[in-house]
Structure formats: structure tokens, C-alpha cells
mmCIF file with all atom_site columns, C-alpha atoms in Angstrom:
data_model
loop_
_atom_site.group_PDB
_atom_site.id
_atom_site.type_symbol
_atom_site.label_atom_id
_atom_site.label_alt_id
_atom_site.label_comp_id
_atom_site.label_asym_id
_atom_site.label_entity_id
_atom_site.label_seq_id
_atom_site.pdbx_PDB_ins_code
_atom_site.Cartn_x
_atom_site.Cartn_y
_atom_site.Cartn_z
_atom_site.occupancy
_atom_site.B_iso_or_equiv
_atom_site.pdbx_formal_charge
_atom_site.auth_seq_id
_atom_site.auth_comp_id
_atom_site.auth_asym_id
_atom_site.auth_atom_id
_atom_site.pdbx_PDB_model_num
ATOM 1   C CA . GLU U 1 1   ? 0.000   0.000  0.000   1.00 0.00 ? 769 GLU U CA 1
ATOM 2   C CA . VAL U 1 2   ? 1.320   3.430  -0.964  1.00 0.00 ? 770 VAL U CA 1
ATOM 3   C CA . GLN U 1 3   ? 1.519   5.771  2.016   1.00 0.00 ? 771 GLN U CA 1
ATOM 4   C CA . LEU U 1 4   ? 2.887   9.243  2.573   1.00 0.00 ? 772 LEU U CA 1
ATOM 5   C CA . GLN U 1 5   ? 3.159   11.267 5.757   1.00 0.00 ? 773 GLN U CA 1
ATOM 6   C CA . ALA U 1 6   ? 4.164   14.914 5.867   1.00 0.00 ? 774 ALA U CA 1
ATOM 7   C CA . SER U 1 7   ? 5.657   16.645 8.882   1.00 0.00 ? 775 SER U CA 1
ATOM 8   C CA . GLY U 1 8   ? 7.726   19.646 9.848   1.00 0.00 ? 776 GLY U CA 1
ATOM 9   C CA . GLY U 1 9   ? 5.242   22.487 9.657   1.00 0.00 ? 777 GLY U CA 1
ATOM 10  C CA . GLY U 1 10  ? 5.268   25.327 12.129  1.00 0.00 ? 778 GLY U CA 1
ATOM 11  C CA . SER U 1 11  ? 5.185   29.066 12.638  1.00 0.00 ? 779 SER U CA 1
ATOM 12  C CA . VAL U 1 12  ? 8.040   31.262 11.427  1.00 0.00 ? 780 VAL U CA 1
ATOM 13  C CA . GLN U 1 13  ? 8.747   34.893 10.676  1.00 0.00 ? 781 GLN U CA 1
ATOM 14  C CA . ALA U 1 14  ? 9.014   36.241 7.162   1.00 0.00 ? 782 ALA U CA 1
ATOM 15  C CA . GLY U 1 15  ? 12.470  35.662 5.738   1.00 0.00 ? 783 GLY U CA 1
ATOM 16  C CA . GLU U 1 16  ? 13.114  32.541 7.788   1.00 0.00 ? 784 GLU U CA 1
ATOM 17  C CA . SER U 1 17  ? 13.438  28.957 6.590   1.00 0.00 ? 785 SER U CA 1
ATOM 18  C CA . LEU U 1 18  ? 11.630  25.706 7.263   1.00 0.00 ? 786 LEU U CA 1
ATOM 19  C CA . ARG U 1 19  ? 12.081  22.156 6.035   1.00 0.00 ? 787 ARG U CA 1
ATOM 20  C CA . LEU U 1 20  ? 9.165   19.834 5.510   1.00 0.00 ? 788 LEU U CA 1
ATOM 21  C CA . SER U 1 21  ? 9.570   16.076 5.407   1.00 0.00 ? 789 SER U CA 1
ATOM 22  C CA . CYS U 1 22  ? 7.502   13.437 3.667   1.00 0.00 ? 790 CYS U CA 1
ATOM 23  C CA . ALA U 1 23  ? 7.952   9.822  4.716   1.00 0.00 ? 791 ALA U CA 1
ATOM 24  C CA . VAL U 1 24  ? 6.981   7.485  1.911   1.00 0.00 ? 792 VAL U CA 1
ATOM 25  C CA . SER U 1 25  ? 6.374   3.749  1.808   1.00 0.00 ? 793 SER U CA 1
ATOM 26  C CA . GLY U 1 26  ? 4.902   1.118  -0.435  1.00 0.00 ? 794 GLY U CA 1
ATOM 27  C CA . PHE U 1 27  ? 6.583   2.157  -3.677  1.00 0.00 ? 795 PHE U CA 1
ATOM 28  C CA . THR U 1 28  ? 9.912   3.001  -5.242  1.00 0.00 ? 796 THR U CA 1
ATOM 29  C CA . PHE U 1 29  ? 10.756  6.501  -6.319  1.00 0.00 ? 797 PHE U CA 1
ATOM 30  C CA . ASP U 1 30  ? 11.076  5.595  -9.981  1.00 0.00 ? 798 ASP U CA 1
ATOM 31  C CA . GLU U 1 31  ? 7.414   4.524  -9.984  1.00 0.00 ? 799 GLU U CA 1
ATOM 32  C CA . TYR U 1 32  ? 5.846   7.790  -8.898  1.00 0.00 ? 800 TYR U CA 1
ATOM 33  C CA . ASN U 1 33  ? 6.279   11.505 -8.992  1.00 0.00 ? 801 ASN U CA 1
ATOM 34  C CA . ILE U 1 34  ? 6.239   13.072 -5.555  1.00 0.00 ? 802 ILE U CA 1
ATOM 35  C CA . GLU U 1 35  ? 4.778   16.514 -5.341  1.00 0.00 ? 803 GLU U CA 1
ATOM 36  C CA . TRP U 1 36  ? 4.317   19.093 -2.628  1.00 0.00 ? 804 TRP U CA 1
ATOM 37  C CA . PHE U 1 37  ? 1.007   20.876 -2.843  1.00 0.00 ? 805 PHE U CA 1
ATOM 38  C CA . ARG U 1 38  ? -0.278  23.676 -0.684  1.00 0.00 ? 806 ARG U CA 1
ATOM 39  C CA . GLN U 1 39  ? -3.636  25.161 0.055   1.00 0.00 ? 807 GLN U CA 1
ATOM 40  C CA . ALA U 1 40  ? -4.185  28.469 1.771   1.00 0.00 ? 808 ALA U CA 1
ATOM 41  C CA . PRO U 1 41  ? -7.503  29.271 3.459   1.00 0.00 ? 809 PRO U CA 1
ATOM 42  C CA . GLY U 1 42  ? -10.117 30.112 0.859   1.00 0.00 ? 810 GLY U CA 1
ATOM 43  C CA . LYS U 1 43  ? -7.786  29.400 -2.044  1.00 0.00 ? 811 LYS U CA 1
ATOM 44  C CA . GLU U 1 44  ? -7.347  26.621 -4.558  1.00 0.00 ? 812 GLU U CA 1
ATOM 45  C CA . ARG U 1 45  ? -4.827  23.850 -4.146  1.00 0.00 ? 813 ARG U CA 1
ATOM 46  C CA . GLU U 1 46  ? -1.522  24.753 -5.749  1.00 0.00 ? 814 GLU U CA 1
ATOM 47  C CA . GLY U 1 47  ? 1.194   22.442 -6.985  1.00 0.00 ? 815 GLY U CA 1
ATOM 48  C CA . ALA U 1 48  ? 4.349   23.962 -5.566  1.00 0.00 ? 816 ALA U CA 1
ATOM 49  C CA . ALA U 1 49  ? 7.229   21.566 -6.161  1.00 0.00 ? 817 ALA U CA 1
ATOM 50  C CA . CYS U 1 50  ? 7.546   18.194 -7.847  1.00 0.00 ? 818 CYS U CA 1
ATOM 51  C CA . LEU U 1 51  ? 10.220  15.525 -8.075  1.00 0.00 ? 819 LEU U CA 1
ATOM 52  C CA . ASN U 1 52  ? 9.628   13.087 -10.886 1.00 0.00 ? 820 ASN U CA 1
ATOM 53  C CA . GLY U 1 53  ? 10.713  9.473  -11.164 1.00 0.00 ? 821 GLY U CA 1
ATOM 54  C CA . LEU U 1 54  ? 13.791  10.474 -13.151 1.00 0.00 ? 822 LEU U CA 1
ATOM 55  C CA . GLY U 1 55  ? 14.972  12.875 -10.485 1.00 0.00 ? 823 GLY U CA 1
ATOM 56  C CA . ASN U 1 56  ? 13.956  16.047 -12.323 1.00 0.00 ? 824 ASN U CA 1
ATOM 57  C CA . THR U 1 57  ? 12.435  18.868 -10.303 1.00 0.00 ? 825 THR U CA 1
ATOM 58  C CA . TYR U 1 58  ? 9.728   21.361 -11.182 1.00 0.00 ? 826 TYR U CA 1
ATOM 59  C CA . TYR U 1 59  ? 8.528   24.412 -9.312  1.00 0.00 ? 827 TYR U CA 1
ATOM 60  C CA . SER U 1 60  ? 5.679   26.847 -9.517  1.00 0.00 ? 828 SER U CA 1
ATOM 61  C CA . ASP U 1 61  ? 6.621   30.435 -10.298 1.00 0.00 ? 829 ASP U CA 1
ATOM 62  C CA . SER U 1 62  ? 5.569   31.478 -6.814  1.00 0.00 ? 830 SER U CA 1
ATOM 63  C CA . VAL U 1 63  ? 8.245   29.328 -5.110  1.00 0.00 ? 831 VAL U CA 1
ATOM 64  C CA . LYS U 1 64  ? 10.943  29.019 -7.765  1.00 0.00 ? 832 LYS U CA 1
ATOM 65  C CA . GLY U 1 65  ? 14.316  30.068 -6.427  1.00 0.00 ? 833 GLY U CA 1
ATOM 66  C CA . ARG U 1 66  ? 13.201  29.793 -2.790  1.00 0.00 ? 834 ARG U CA 1
ATOM 67  C CA . PHE U 1 67  ? 12.003  26.204 -2.398  1.00 0.00 ? 835 PHE U CA 1
ATOM 68  C CA . THR U 1 68  ? 13.956  23.038 -3.126  1.00 0.00 ? 836 THR U CA 1
ATOM 69  C CA . VAL U 1 69  ? 12.568  19.504 -3.269  1.00 0.00 ? 837 VAL U CA 1
ATOM 70  C CA . SER U 1 70  ? 14.978  16.651 -2.643  1.00 0.00 ? 838 SER U CA 1
ATOM 71  C CA . LEU U 1 71  ? 15.057  12.935 -2.043  1.00 0.00 ? 839 LEU U CA 1
ATOM 72  C CA . ASP U 1 72  ? 16.818  10.640 0.391   1.00 0.00 ? 840 ASP U CA 1
ATOM 73  C CA . ASN U 1 73  ? 16.534  7.169  -1.118  1.00 0.00 ? 841 ASN U CA 1
ATOM 74  C CA . VAL U 1 74  ? 18.028  5.469  1.913   1.00 0.00 ? 842 VAL U CA 1
ATOM 75  C CA . LYS U 1 75  ? 15.578  6.956  4.378   1.00 0.00 ? 843 LYS U CA 1
ATOM 76  C CA . ASN U 1 76  ? 12.629  6.940  1.942   1.00 0.00 ? 844 ASN U CA 1
ATOM 77  C CA . MET U 1 77  ? 12.103  10.614 2.597   1.00 0.00 ? 845 MET U CA 1
ATOM 78  C CA . VAL U 1 78  ? 11.279  13.551 0.367   1.00 0.00 ? 846 VAL U CA 1
ATOM 79  C CA . TYR U 1 79  ? 12.056  17.020 1.679   1.00 0.00 ? 847 TYR U CA 1
ATOM 80  C CA . LEU U 1 80  ? 10.892  20.502 0.865   1.00 0.00 ? 848 LEU U CA 1
ATOM 81  C CA . GLN U 1 81  ? 13.407  23.123 1.920   1.00 0.00 ? 849 GLN U CA 1
ATOM 82  C CA . MET U 1 82  ? 11.671  26.479 2.069   1.00 0.00 ? 850 MET U CA 1
ATOM 83  C CA . ASN U 1 83  ? 13.811  29.594 2.291   1.00 0.00 ? 851 ASN U CA 1
ATOM 84  C CA . SER U 1 84  ? 12.981  33.290 2.343   1.00 0.00 ? 852 SER U CA 1
ATOM 85  C CA . LEU U 1 85  ? 9.474   32.517 3.465   1.00 0.00 ? 853 LEU U CA 1
ATOM 86  C CA . LYS U 1 86  ? 6.746   35.077 2.878   1.00 0.00 ? 854 LYS U CA 1
ATOM 87  C CA . PRO U 1 87  ? 3.361   35.541 4.557   1.00 0.00 ? 855 PRO U CA 1
ATOM 88  C CA . GLU U 1 88  ? 1.737   34.389 1.312   1.00 0.00 ? 856 GLU U CA 1
ATOM 89  C CA . ASP U 1 89  ? 3.415   31.006 1.783   1.00 0.00 ? 857 ASP U CA 1
ATOM 90  C CA . THR U 1 90  ? 1.083   30.375 4.708   1.00 0.00 ? 858 THR U CA 1
ATOM 91  C CA . ALA U 1 91  ? -0.884  27.233 3.873   1.00 0.00 ? 859 ALA U CA 1
ATOM 92  C CA . VAL U 1 92  ? -1.428  23.600 4.661   1.00 0.00 ? 860 VAL U CA 1
ATOM 93  C CA . TYR U 1 93  ? 1.238   21.658 2.788   1.00 0.00 ? 861 TYR U CA 1
ATOM 94  C CA . TYR U 1 94  ? 0.649   18.151 1.476   1.00 0.00 ? 862 TYR U CA 1
ATOM 95  C CA . CYS U 1 95  ? 2.905   15.608 -0.139  1.00 0.00 ? 863 CYS U CA 1
ATOM 96  C CA . ALA U 1 96  ? 1.353   13.328 -2.710  1.00 0.00 ? 864 ALA U CA 1
ATOM 97  C CA . ALA U 1 97  ? 2.273   10.634 -5.193  1.00 0.00 ? 865 ALA U CA 1
ATOM 98  C CA . VAL U 1 98  ? 0.914   11.744 -8.557  1.00 0.00 ? 866 VAL U CA 1
ATOM 99  C CA . PRO U 1 99  ? 1.014   10.330 -12.080 1.00 0.00 ? 867 PRO U CA 1
ATOM 100 C CA . LEU U 1 100 ? 2.111   13.648 -13.591 1.00 0.00 ? 868 LEU U CA 1
ATOM 101 C CA . CYS U 1 101 ? 3.830   16.657 -12.098 1.00 0.00 ? 869 CYS U CA 1
ATOM 102 C CA . TYR U 1 102 ? 1.594   19.736 -11.986 1.00 0.00 ? 870 TYR U CA 1
ATOM 103 C CA . THR U 1 103 ? 2.994   23.050 -10.833 1.00 0.00 ? 871 THR U CA 1
ATOM 104 C CA . GLY U 1 104 ? 0.497   25.859 -10.679 1.00 0.00 ? 872 GLY U CA 1
ATOM 105 C CA . SER U 1 105 ? -2.819  26.786 -9.178  1.00 0.00 ? 873 SER U CA 1
ATOM 106 C CA . ASN U 1 106 ? -6.192  25.083 -9.227  1.00 0.00 ? 874 ASN U CA 1
ATOM 107 C CA . TYR U 1 107 ? -5.012  21.490 -9.114  1.00 0.00 ? 875 TYR U CA 1
ATOM 108 C CA . GLN U 1 108 ? -8.016  19.281 -9.760  1.00 0.00 ? 876 GLN U CA 1
ATOM 109 C CA . GLY U 1 109 ? -6.439  15.955 -8.907  1.00 0.00 ? 877 GLY U CA 1
ATOM 110 C CA . THR U 1 110 ? -6.676  12.545 -10.527 1.00 0.00 ? 878 THR U CA 1
ATOM 111 C CA . PRO U 1 111 ? -8.049  9.200  -9.317  1.00 0.00 ? 879 PRO U CA 1
ATOM 112 C CA . LEU U 1 112 ? -4.483  7.914  -9.167  1.00 0.00 ? 880 LEU U CA 1
ATOM 113 C CA . ASP U 1 113 ? -3.254  10.473 -6.646  1.00 0.00 ? 881 ASP U CA 1
ATOM 114 C CA . VAL U 1 114 ? -2.218  9.238  -3.216  1.00 0.00 ? 882 VAL U CA 1
ATOM 115 C CA . TRP U 1 115 ? -2.180  11.912 -0.530  1.00 0.00 ? 883 TRP U CA 1
ATOM 116 C CA . GLY U 1 116 ? -0.557  12.230 2.833   1.00 0.00 ? 884 GLY U CA 1
ATOM 117 C CA . GLN U 1 117 ? -2.053  14.328 5.596   1.00 0.00 ? 885 GLN U CA 1
ATOM 118 C CA . GLY U 1 118 ? -1.190  18.000 5.564   1.00 0.00 ? 886 GLY U CA 1
ATOM 119 C CA . THR U 1 119 ? 1.124   20.005 7.754   1.00 0.00 ? 887 THR U CA 1
ATOM 120 C CA . LEU U 1 120 ? 0.449   23.655 8.514   1.00 0.00 ? 888 LEU U CA 1
ATOM 121 C CA . VAL U 1 121 ? 2.989   26.356 7.754   1.00 0.00 ? 889 VAL U CA 1
ATOM 122 C CA . THR U 1 122 ? 2.310   29.835 9.112   1.00 0.00 ? 890 THR U CA 1
ATOM 123 C CA . VAL U 1 123 ? 4.520   32.762 8.120   1.00 0.00 ? 891 VAL U CA 1
ATOM 124 C CA . SER U 1 124 ? 4.014   36.012 9.952   1.00 0.00 ? 892 SER U CA 1
ATOM 125 C CA . SER U 1 125 ? 5.252   39.418 8.844   1.00 0.00 ? 893 SER U CA 1
#
């Protein structure tokens, strides 16, 4: 069974950094793309950062240059390093196994998506 579990959220000040972790099990990283999504209150779900099965990374324009997604094959972990955080980064962050990387707003999802629970990131000014 494919499972993902995100952790590492918290409250930080603008300009600070935070690293989210996603523990994955039940599949190998060449089988799925792992993506970090986020959803702010009252807004659509956004695809923020994706790591595909070939090790390529993709980022939405809103996080490009500040966020980095990476993989630790030994620990079966995917990380999202978030630097220079802004108040507009405040959201619940989810990691998911998806058939195709999607970076941008208004993610509709597919029946093949597998989601972990979210972790809340709050950035204050």
C-alpha cells in the first residue's frame, strides 16, 4: 500500500526557513512523482514543487528560487526546503504521489493520486 506522511510544519517569521519532510512507503521513487502541494484558506490547491521518477524537479513560479525539493533514497524521505518565506506562503502543505507533475494553481487531482495528511505552515510578517 502506498503511504505518505508529511511533517515539519510550524510558525516562522518572514524571511526565515523551514524544512518539511515526507515519509513514503509502499513504492519506489522511480514509480511515482512526488509533489508538494499547498492550500491556503479560501484558495485553490496549488502544486508547488515536484520531483519526478527520473529525479527532475519542477517548481511553480511562486516558489521558484526559494524552495527546493529533494530525495533521500536510503531513508525513503522527500524534503521541501523552504527559504525566504513570505506571509503568502502560509498554507497547509501536502505531499502526494501523482502520475504527472503539476505546478500551478487550481489542481483538480486525478483518481491515481495518493495523498498524505497535511502540515500547517504559518509565516508572519
